[in-house]
Amino acid sequence: MGVSITMREHVELTAFVLQETLDYLPDSGLFVWKIDAARNVKAGSVARAGSRPGCHIQIKIRGRLYYAHRLAWLHTHGEWPKHFIDHIDGDKSNNRLANLRDVSRSVNGQNQRKAMRDNKSGMLGVSVIGARFRALIVVEGMQRYLGTYDDAKTAHAVYLAEKRRLHAGCSI
């Protein structure tokens, strides 16, 4: 006699279960339900939960939320990613397979495209030091000083040039 698993029970999500539950469209990055997952979630509808434009898309399967980019990797490669899934173009909602790569935390961090919200210069790699602007870059976990400049644009240009030179896959 087989064991029945309801949608609410948690079991480790496998590629087989995922592929039986959702279709993944690698050219668009969308997932489509193959089953009726809930009263208001019917087969053929696009799967997404709690996502906003430019943010990571999440999908609820069997009562648990998963990031769509990690599900895309599992669906396509038959195993969970070993590291971090990097969105090559920097758009967290773009889950096209060609835009995803399994990389280390370091490489994923190198693909940062915007300054943190609390950055007073408003530019990636640039900080305000008095009336001047300092450019820094992180390489293999170590900060490298790139100089102090009279204006933020010059400091940012120096940072970007070094980023393109040192960070594999940098496209900004």
Short mmCIF file of N, CA and C in Angstrom, two decimals:
data_model
loop_
_atom_site.label_atom_id
_atom_site.label_comp_id
_atom_site.label_asym_id
_atom_site.label_seq_id
_atom_site.Cartn_x
_atom_site.Cartn_y
_atom_site.Cartn_z
N MET A 1 0.85 -1.19 0.00
CA MET A 1 0.00 0.00 0.00
C MET A 1 0.88 1.24 0.00
N GLY A 2 0.67 2.17 -0.93
CA GLY A 2 1.49 3.37 -1.05
C GLY A 2 1.15 4.42 0.00
N VAL A 3 2.10 5.30 0.23
CA VAL A 3 1.91 6.38 1.18
C VAL A 3 1.44 7.61 0.42
N SER A 4 0.38 8.23 0.90
CA SER A 4 -0.16 9.43 0.27
C SER A 4 0.48 10.66 0.91
N ILE A 5 0.97 11.58 0.08
CA ILE A 5 1.56 12.82 0.58
C ILE A 5 0.66 13.96 0.13
N THR A 6 0.18 14.72 1.10
CA THR A 6 -0.67 15.86 0.75
C THR A 6 0.21 17.05 0.41
N MET A 7 -0.39 18.08 -0.15
CA MET A 7 0.35 19.29 -0.52
C MET A 7 0.89 20.01 0.71
N ARG A 8 0.35 19.79 1.89
CA ARG A 8 0.78 20.49 3.09
C ARG A 8 1.98 19.84 3.77
N GLU A 9 2.22 18.56 3.54
CA GLU A 9 3.33 17.88 4.19
C GLU A 9 4.65 18.29 3.57
N HIS A 10 5.68 18.44 4.42
CA HIS A 10 6.99 18.82 3.90
C HIS A 10 7.86 17.58 3.71
N VAL A 11 8.35 17.43 2.52
CA VAL A 11 9.36 16.43 2.21
C VAL A 11 10.41 17.15 1.39
N GLU A 12 11.61 16.63 1.36
CA GLU A 12 12.67 17.24 0.56
C GLU A 12 12.22 17.27 -0.89
N LEU A 13 12.25 18.45 -1.46
CA LEU A 13 11.83 18.60 -2.84
C LEU A 13 12.92 18.03 -3.75
N THR A 14 12.54 17.11 -4.59
CA THR A 14 13.47 16.50 -5.54
C THR A 14 13.16 17.02 -6.94
N ALA A 15 14.10 16.80 -7.83
CA ALA A 15 13.89 17.20 -9.22
C ALA A 15 12.67 16.47 -9.79
N PHE A 16 12.51 15.20 -9.45
CA PHE A 16 11.38 14.43 -9.97
C PHE A 16 10.05 15.04 -9.52
N VAL A 17 9.93 15.33 -8.22
CA VAL A 17 8.69 15.92 -7.70
C VAL A 17 8.45 17.28 -8.34
N LEU A 18 9.49 18.09 -8.46
CA LEU A 18 9.36 19.40 -9.09
C LEU A 18 8.89 19.28 -10.53
N GLN A 19 9.51 18.37 -11.28
CA GLN A 19 9.16 18.19 -12.69
C GLN A 19 7.75 17.63 -12.88
N GLU A 20 7.25 16.91 -11.90
CA GLU A 20 5.87 16.42 -11.94
C GLU A 20 4.87 17.51 -11.57
N THR A 21 5.34 18.54 -10.85
CA THR A 21 4.49 19.59 -10.33
C THR A 21 4.45 20.83 -11.21
N LEU A 22 5.61 21.20 -11.77
CA LEU A 22 5.73 22.44 -12.54
C LEU A 22 6.49 22.20 -13.84
N ASP A 23 6.10 22.94 -14.87
CA ASP A 23 6.90 23.03 -16.10
C ASP A 23 7.77 24.27 -15.96
N TYR A 24 9.02 24.19 -16.39
CA TYR A 24 9.91 25.35 -16.42
C TYR A 24 10.17 25.70 -17.87
N LEU A 25 10.00 26.98 -18.20
CA LEU A 25 10.22 27.45 -19.56
C LEU A 25 11.54 28.23 -19.57
N PRO A 26 12.64 27.59 -19.95
CA PRO A 26 13.97 28.20 -19.80
C PRO A 26 14.18 29.48 -20.61
N ASP A 27 13.48 29.64 -21.72
CA ASP A 27 13.65 30.86 -22.52
C ASP A 27 12.97 32.08 -21.91
N SER A 28 11.95 31.85 -21.09
CA SER A 28 11.26 32.97 -20.44
C SER A 28 11.56 33.04 -18.95
N GLY A 29 11.99 31.91 -18.36
CA GLY A 29 12.26 31.86 -16.94
C GLY A 29 11.01 31.64 -16.10
N LEU A 30 9.88 31.38 -16.74
CA LEU A 30 8.62 31.19 -16.01
C LEU A 30 8.39 29.73 -15.65
N PHE A 31 7.64 29.54 -14.57
CA PHE A 31 7.16 28.22 -14.17
C PHE A 31 5.65 28.20 -14.36
N VAL A 32 5.13 27.04 -14.82
CA VAL A 32 3.70 26.87 -15.04
C VAL A 32 3.26 25.61 -14.30
N TRP A 33 2.17 25.73 -13.55
CA TRP A 33 1.66 24.58 -12.80
C TRP A 33 1.18 23.48 -13.74
N LYS A 34 1.57 22.24 -13.44
CA LYS A 34 1.08 21.07 -14.17
C LYS A 34 -0.11 20.44 -13.46
N ILE A 35 -0.31 20.85 -12.20
CA ILE A 35 -1.37 20.30 -11.37
C ILE A 35 -2.19 21.45 -10.78
N ASP A 36 -3.35 21.12 -10.25
CA ASP A 36 -4.11 22.08 -9.45
C ASP A 36 -3.48 22.05 -8.06
N ALA A 37 -2.74 23.10 -7.70
CA ALA A 37 -1.98 23.11 -6.45
C ALA A 37 -2.81 23.59 -5.27
N ALA A 38 -3.87 24.34 -5.53
CA ALA A 38 -4.76 24.83 -4.47
C ALA A 38 -6.07 25.23 -5.13
N ARG A 39 -7.05 25.64 -4.30
CA ARG A 39 -8.35 26.04 -4.85
C ARG A 39 -8.22 27.15 -5.88
N ASN A 40 -7.30 28.08 -5.61
CA ASN A 40 -7.14 29.23 -6.52
C ASN A 40 -5.89 29.12 -7.40
N VAL A 41 -5.23 27.97 -7.39
CA VAL A 41 -4.04 27.75 -8.22
C VAL A 41 -4.30 26.54 -9.11
N LYS A 42 -4.59 26.82 -10.37
CA LYS A 42 -4.99 25.77 -11.32
C LYS A 42 -3.86 25.42 -12.28
N ALA A 43 -3.91 24.20 -12.78
CA ALA A 43 -2.96 23.76 -13.79
C ALA A 43 -3.00 24.73 -14.96
N GLY A 44 -1.82 25.07 -15.48
CA GLY A 44 -1.73 25.98 -16.61
C GLY A 44 -1.46 27.43 -16.21
N SER A 45 -1.61 27.73 -14.92
CA SER A 45 -1.35 29.11 -14.47
C SER A 45 0.12 29.29 -14.13
N VAL A 46 0.59 30.53 -14.26
CA VAL A 46 1.99 30.86 -13.95
C VAL A 46 2.18 30.80 -12.44
N ALA A 47 3.26 30.20 -12.02
CA ALA A 47 3.56 30.04 -10.59
C ALA A 47 4.43 31.17 -10.10
N ARG A 48 3.95 31.87 -9.08
CA ARG A 48 4.74 32.89 -8.39
C ARG A 48 3.98 33.29 -7.15
N ALA A 49 4.73 33.59 -6.10
CA ALA A 49 4.10 34.01 -4.85
C ALA A 49 4.93 35.11 -4.21
N GLY A 50 4.30 36.19 -3.83
CA GLY A 50 4.96 37.24 -3.08
C GLY A 50 6.12 37.91 -3.78
N SER A 51 6.06 38.05 -5.08
CA SER A 51 7.18 38.67 -5.79
C SER A 51 6.80 40.07 -6.25
N ARG A 52 7.82 40.94 -6.33
CA ARG A 52 7.65 42.30 -6.84
C ARG A 52 8.64 42.48 -7.99
N PRO A 53 8.38 43.41 -8.91
CA PRO A 53 9.32 43.63 -10.02
C PRO A 53 10.73 43.91 -9.51
N GLY A 54 11.70 43.24 -10.10
CA GLY A 54 13.10 43.42 -9.73
C GLY A 54 13.53 42.64 -8.50
N CYS A 55 12.61 41.90 -7.88
CA CYS A 55 12.93 41.11 -6.69
C CYS A 55 12.94 39.63 -7.04
N HIS A 56 13.54 38.84 -6.16
CA HIS A 56 13.52 37.39 -6.35
C HIS A 56 12.08 36.89 -6.38
N ILE A 57 11.81 36.00 -7.30
CA ILE A 57 10.49 35.38 -7.39
C ILE A 57 10.49 34.14 -6.51
N GLN A 58 9.41 33.97 -5.76
CA GLN A 58 9.27 32.79 -4.91
C GLN A 58 8.06 32.00 -5.35
N ILE A 59 8.14 30.69 -5.15
CA ILE A 59 7.04 29.79 -5.50
C ILE A 59 6.80 28.88 -4.31
N LYS A 60 5.53 28.74 -3.95
CA LYS A 60 5.17 27.88 -2.81
C LYS A 60 4.81 26.50 -3.32
N ILE A 61 5.54 25.51 -2.84
CA ILE A 61 5.30 24.11 -3.20
C ILE A 61 5.17 23.33 -1.90
N ARG A 62 4.04 22.65 -1.75
CA ARG A 62 3.79 21.84 -0.56
C ARG A 62 3.97 22.65 0.73
N GLY A 63 3.48 23.87 0.71
CA GLY A 63 3.50 24.70 1.91
C GLY A 63 4.81 25.38 2.22
N ARG A 64 5.79 25.25 1.34
CA ARG A 64 7.11 25.85 1.58
C ARG A 64 7.49 26.75 0.41
N LEU A 65 8.04 27.94 0.72
CA LEU A 65 8.49 28.87 -0.32
C LEU A 65 9.89 28.51 -0.80
N TYR A 66 10.06 28.55 -2.11
CA TYR A 66 11.36 28.32 -2.73
C TYR A 66 11.65 29.47 -3.68
N TYR A 67 12.92 29.83 -3.82
CA TYR A 67 13.30 30.82 -4.82
C TYR A 67 13.24 30.18 -6.20
N ALA A 68 12.61 30.89 -7.13
CA ALA A 68 12.43 30.36 -8.48
C ALA A 68 13.76 30.10 -9.18
N HIS A 69 14.77 30.94 -8.93
CA HIS A 69 16.06 30.73 -9.60
C HIS A 69 16.71 29.41 -9.16
N ARG A 70 16.52 29.04 -7.90
CA ARG A 70 17.06 27.77 -7.41
C ARG A 70 16.23 26.59 -7.97
N LEU A 71 14.92 26.80 -8.09
CA LEU A 71 14.07 25.77 -8.69
C LEU A 71 14.42 25.56 -10.16
N ALA A 72 14.74 26.65 -10.86
CA ALA A 72 15.12 26.53 -12.27
C ALA A 72 16.35 25.64 -12.42
N TRP A 73 17.30 25.83 -11.51
CA TRP A 73 18.52 25.01 -11.54
C TRP A 73 18.18 23.55 -11.27
N LEU A 74 17.39 23.30 -10.24
CA LEU A 74 16.99 21.93 -9.89
C LEU A 74 16.22 21.28 -11.03
N HIS A 75 15.28 21.99 -11.61
CA HIS A 75 14.45 21.46 -12.69
C HIS A 75 15.30 21.10 -13.90
N THR A 76 16.27 21.94 -14.23
CA THR A 76 17.08 21.75 -15.43
C THR A 76 18.22 20.75 -15.24
N HIS A 77 18.91 20.85 -14.09
CA HIS A 77 20.12 20.04 -13.88
C HIS A 77 19.89 18.79 -13.03
N GLY A 78 18.70 18.66 -12.46
CA GLY A 78 18.38 17.47 -11.68
C GLY A 78 18.97 17.45 -10.28
N GLU A 79 19.59 18.56 -9.86
CA GLU A 79 20.14 18.65 -8.51
C GLU A 79 20.14 20.11 -8.07
N TRP A 80 20.11 20.29 -6.75
CA TRP A 80 20.16 21.64 -6.21
C TRP A 80 21.50 22.26 -6.54
N PRO A 81 21.56 23.59 -6.70
CA PRO A 81 22.86 24.23 -6.96
C PRO A 81 23.80 23.99 -5.78
N LYS A 82 25.07 23.91 -6.09
CA LYS A 82 26.07 23.65 -5.05
C LYS A 82 26.42 24.92 -4.27
N HIS A 83 26.24 26.07 -4.90
CA HIS A 83 26.64 27.33 -4.28
C HIS A 83 25.48 28.34 -4.35
N PHE A 84 25.74 29.48 -4.91
CA PHE A 84 24.76 30.55 -5.04
C PHE A 84 24.38 30.69 -6.52
N ILE A 85 23.11 30.98 -6.76
CA ILE A 85 22.69 31.24 -8.13
C ILE A 85 22.80 32.74 -8.37
N ASP A 86 23.63 33.09 -9.35
CA ASP A 86 23.87 34.48 -9.71
C ASP A 86 23.02 34.81 -10.93
N HIS A 87 22.34 35.95 -10.88
CA HIS A 87 21.62 36.48 -12.04
C HIS A 87 22.62 37.35 -12.80
N ILE A 88 23.11 36.87 -13.91
CA ILE A 88 24.19 37.50 -14.65
C ILE A 88 23.89 38.96 -14.98
N ASP A 89 22.64 39.25 -15.36
CA ASP A 89 22.29 40.63 -15.73
C ASP A 89 21.92 41.50 -14.53
N GLY A 90 21.97 40.93 -13.33
CA GLY A 90 21.67 41.69 -12.12
C GLY A 90 20.18 41.82 -11.81
N ASP A 91 19.31 41.33 -12.69
CA ASP A 91 17.87 41.41 -12.48
C ASP A 91 17.41 40.15 -11.75
N LYS A 92 17.07 40.30 -10.47
CA LYS A 92 16.72 39.16 -9.62
C LYS A 92 15.44 38.46 -10.06
N SER A 93 14.64 39.11 -10.90
CA SER A 93 13.41 38.47 -11.35
C SER A 93 13.56 37.80 -12.72
N ASN A 94 14.75 37.91 -13.33
CA ASN A 94 15.00 37.30 -14.64
C ASN A 94 15.57 35.90 -14.44
N ASN A 95 14.70 34.91 -14.49
CA ASN A 95 15.10 33.53 -14.24
C ASN A 95 15.25 32.69 -15.51
N ARG A 96 15.55 33.37 -16.63
CA ARG A 96 15.88 32.62 -17.85
C ARG A 96 17.14 31.81 -17.58
N LEU A 97 17.19 30.59 -18.05
CA LEU A 97 18.32 29.71 -17.77
C LEU A 97 19.64 30.32 -18.22
N ALA A 98 19.66 31.03 -19.35
CA ALA A 98 20.88 31.65 -19.85
C ALA A 98 21.38 32.77 -18.93
N ASN A 99 20.55 33.24 -18.01
CA ASN A 99 20.91 34.32 -17.10
C ASN A 99 21.36 33.81 -15.74
N LEU A 100 21.35 32.49 -15.53
CA LEU A 100 21.66 31.92 -14.22
C LEU A 100 22.97 31.15 -14.25
N ARG A 101 23.75 31.29 -13.17
CA ARG A 101 24.98 30.49 -13.03
C ARG A 101 25.19 30.16 -11.56
N ASP A 102 25.73 28.98 -11.30
CA ASP A 102 26.02 28.49 -9.95
C ASP A 102 27.45 28.93 -9.62
N VAL A 103 27.58 29.87 -8.67
CA VAL A 103 28.89 30.45 -8.37
C VAL A 103 29.12 30.54 -6.86
N SER A 104 30.35 30.80 -6.49
CA SER A 104 30.70 30.99 -5.08
C SER A 104 30.10 32.30 -4.56
N ARG A 105 30.07 32.46 -3.24
CA ARG A 105 29.58 33.70 -2.63
C ARG A 105 30.40 34.89 -3.13
N SER A 106 31.70 34.69 -3.27
CA SER A 106 32.59 35.76 -3.71
C SER A 106 32.23 36.25 -5.12
N VAL A 107 32.06 35.32 -6.04
CA VAL A 107 31.73 35.69 -7.42
C VAL A 107 30.34 36.32 -7.47
N ASN A 108 29.41 35.79 -6.69
CA ASN A 108 28.06 36.36 -6.65
C ASN A 108 28.12 37.80 -6.16
N GLY A 109 28.91 38.08 -5.16
CA GLY A 109 29.07 39.43 -4.64
C GLY A 109 29.72 40.37 -5.63
N GLN A 110 30.57 39.83 -6.48
CA GLN A 110 31.23 40.66 -7.49
C GLN A 110 30.26 41.18 -8.53
N ASN A 111 29.10 40.56 -8.63
CA ASN A 111 28.12 40.96 -9.62
C ASN A 111 27.14 42.01 -9.08
N GLN A 112 27.44 42.55 -7.91
CA GLN A 112 26.60 43.62 -7.35
C GLN A 112 26.62 44.80 -8.30
N ARG A 113 25.45 45.40 -8.53
CA ARG A 113 25.34 46.48 -9.52
C ARG A 113 24.95 47.82 -8.95
N LYS A 114 24.43 47.82 -7.74
CA LYS A 114 23.98 49.07 -7.13
C LYS A 114 24.62 49.22 -5.77
N ALA A 115 24.84 50.47 -5.38
CA ALA A 115 25.35 50.77 -4.05
C ALA A 115 24.29 50.40 -3.01
N MET A 116 24.72 50.06 -1.82
CA MET A 116 23.80 49.77 -0.73
C MET A 116 23.01 51.06 -0.42
N ARG A 117 21.84 50.89 0.15
CA ARG A 117 20.98 52.04 0.45
C ARG A 117 21.64 53.07 1.36
N ASP A 118 22.49 52.60 2.26
CA ASP A 118 23.12 53.53 3.21
C ASP A 118 24.42 54.14 2.69
N ASN A 119 24.78 53.88 1.44
CA ASN A 119 26.00 54.44 0.85
C ASN A 119 25.76 55.92 0.57
N LYS A 120 26.52 56.80 1.22
CA LYS A 120 26.29 58.24 1.12
C LYS A 120 26.66 58.80 -0.26
N SER A 121 27.55 58.14 -0.98
CA SER A 121 27.91 58.64 -2.32
C SER A 121 26.86 58.25 -3.35
N GLY A 122 26.12 57.17 -3.06
CA GLY A 122 25.12 56.67 -4.00
C GLY A 122 25.73 55.88 -5.15
N MET A 123 27.05 55.64 -5.09
CA MET A 123 27.73 54.94 -6.19
C MET A 123 28.47 53.72 -5.66
N LEU A 124 28.34 52.62 -6.38
CA LEU A 124 29.01 51.38 -6.02
C LEU A 124 30.51 51.58 -6.01
N GLY A 125 31.17 51.13 -4.93
CA GLY A 125 32.63 51.20 -4.84
C GLY A 125 33.17 52.54 -4.39
N VAL A 126 32.28 53.48 -4.04
CA VAL A 126 32.71 54.84 -3.67
C VAL A 126 32.15 55.20 -2.31
N SER A 127 33.01 55.73 -1.45
CA SER A 127 32.56 56.22 -0.15
C SER A 127 33.01 57.66 0.04
N VAL A 128 32.27 58.38 0.88
CA VAL A 128 32.55 59.79 1.14
C VAL A 128 33.53 59.88 2.30
N ILE A 129 34.64 60.60 2.07
CA ILE A 129 35.65 60.85 3.11
C ILE A 129 35.83 62.36 3.19
N GLY A 130 35.15 62.99 4.15
CA GLY A 130 35.19 64.44 4.24
C GLY A 130 34.55 65.04 2.99
N ALA A 131 35.33 65.85 2.27
CA ALA A 131 34.84 66.47 1.04
C ALA A 131 35.32 65.72 -0.20
N ARG A 132 35.96 64.56 0.00
CA ARG A 132 36.51 63.79 -1.12
C ARG A 132 35.82 62.43 -1.22
N PHE A 133 36.21 61.65 -2.24
CA PHE A 133 35.56 60.38 -2.52
C PHE A 133 36.61 59.28 -2.69
N ARG A 134 36.46 58.22 -1.90
CA ARG A 134 37.43 57.11 -1.92
C ARG A 134 36.84 55.95 -2.72
N ALA A 135 37.67 55.36 -3.57
CA ALA A 135 37.28 54.18 -4.35
C ALA A 135 37.96 52.95 -3.73
N LEU A 136 37.14 51.92 -3.48
CA LEU A 136 37.63 50.64 -2.95
C LEU A 136 36.99 49.51 -3.73
N ILE A 137 37.70 48.40 -3.83
CA ILE A 137 37.13 47.20 -4.45
C ILE A 137 37.51 46.01 -3.58
N VAL A 138 36.65 45.01 -3.53
CA VAL A 138 36.94 43.79 -2.77
C VAL A 138 37.35 42.71 -3.76
N VAL A 139 38.51 42.10 -3.50
CA VAL A 139 39.02 41.01 -4.33
C VAL A 139 39.46 39.89 -3.39
N GLU A 140 38.87 38.71 -3.58
CA GLU A 140 39.17 37.55 -2.74
C GLU A 140 39.05 37.87 -1.26
N GLY A 141 37.98 38.60 -0.92
CA GLY A 141 37.69 38.91 0.47
C GLY A 141 38.50 40.05 1.06
N MET A 142 39.39 40.66 0.30
CA MET A 142 40.24 41.74 0.80
C MET A 142 39.91 43.04 0.07
N GLN A 143 39.81 44.14 0.85
CA GLN A 143 39.58 45.44 0.24
C GLN A 143 40.86 45.97 -0.37
N ARG A 144 40.74 46.51 -1.57
CA ARG A 144 41.88 47.17 -2.23
C ARG A 144 41.55 48.65 -2.40
N TYR A 145 42.46 49.48 -1.94
CA TYR A 145 42.31 50.93 -2.04
C TYR A 145 42.66 51.35 -3.47
N LEU A 146 41.79 52.12 -4.10
CA LEU A 146 42.00 52.55 -5.48
C LEU A 146 42.26 54.06 -5.60
N GLY A 147 42.26 54.74 -4.49
CA GLY A 147 42.56 56.17 -4.51
C GLY A 147 41.43 57.02 -3.96
N THR A 148 41.77 58.28 -3.69
CA THR A 148 40.80 59.27 -3.22
C THR A 148 40.74 60.37 -4.27
N TYR A 149 39.53 60.81 -4.59
CA TYR A 149 39.32 61.73 -5.71
C TYR A 149 38.45 62.92 -5.29
N ASP A 150 38.54 63.98 -6.08
CA ASP A 150 37.79 65.20 -5.78
C ASP A 150 36.30 65.08 -6.08
N ASP A 151 35.92 64.17 -6.99
CA ASP A 151 34.49 64.02 -7.29
C ASP A 151 34.12 62.53 -7.36
N ALA A 152 32.85 62.26 -7.08
CA ALA A 152 32.35 60.89 -7.01
C ALA A 152 32.40 60.19 -8.37
N LYS A 153 32.16 60.92 -9.45
CA LYS A 153 32.15 60.30 -10.78
C LYS A 153 33.52 59.75 -11.16
N THR A 154 34.58 60.48 -10.83
CA THR A 154 35.93 59.99 -11.12
C THR A 154 36.24 58.75 -10.29
N ALA A 155 35.90 58.78 -9.00
CA ALA A 155 36.13 57.62 -8.14
C ALA A 155 35.37 56.41 -8.66
N HIS A 156 34.14 56.63 -9.09
CA HIS A 156 33.31 55.54 -9.60
C HIS A 156 33.88 54.99 -10.91
N ALA A 157 34.37 55.85 -11.78
CA ALA A 157 34.97 55.41 -13.05
C ALA A 157 36.20 54.54 -12.79
N VAL A 158 37.02 54.93 -11.81
CA VAL A 158 38.20 54.13 -11.44
C VAL A 158 37.75 52.78 -10.91
N TYR A 159 36.74 52.79 -10.04
CA TYR A 159 36.21 51.54 -9.50
C TYR A 159 35.70 50.62 -10.62
N LEU A 160 34.91 51.16 -11.54
CA LEU A 160 34.35 50.34 -12.62
C LEU A 160 35.44 49.75 -13.52
N ALA A 161 36.46 50.53 -13.81
CA ALA A 161 37.56 50.02 -14.64
C ALA A 161 38.24 48.84 -13.95
N GLU A 162 38.46 48.97 -12.65
CA GLU A 162 39.11 47.88 -11.90
C GLU A 162 38.17 46.68 -11.78
N LYS A 163 36.90 46.94 -11.60
CA LYS A 163 35.90 45.86 -11.51
C LYS A 163 35.87 45.05 -12.80
N ARG A 164 35.88 45.73 -13.93
CA ARG A 164 35.88 45.02 -15.22
C ARG A 164 37.15 44.20 -15.40
N ARG A 165 38.26 44.70 -14.89
CA ARG A 165 39.54 44.01 -15.03
C ARG A 165 39.64 42.79 -14.10
N LEU A 166 39.13 42.90 -12.88
CA LEU A 166 39.36 41.88 -11.86
C LEU A 166 38.23 40.89 -11.66
N HIS A 167 37.00 41.28 -11.92
CA HIS A 167 35.86 40.42 -11.61
C HIS A 167 35.38 39.67 -12.85
N ALA A 168 35.54 38.37 -12.81
CA ALA A 168 35.12 37.51 -13.92
C ALA A 168 33.63 37.67 -14.19
N GLY A 169 33.27 37.85 -15.42
CA GLY A 169 31.87 37.92 -15.80
C GLY A 169 31.23 39.27 -15.56
N CYS A 170 31.99 40.26 -15.15
CA CYS A 170 31.43 41.59 -14.91
C CYS A 170 30.98 42.19 -16.24
N SER A 171 29.72 42.65 -16.27
CA SER A 171 29.21 43.19 -17.52
C SER A 171 28.75 44.64 -17.37
N ILE A 172 29.20 45.33 -16.30
CA ILE A 172 28.80 46.74 -16.16
C ILE A 172 29.98 47.63 -16.48
#
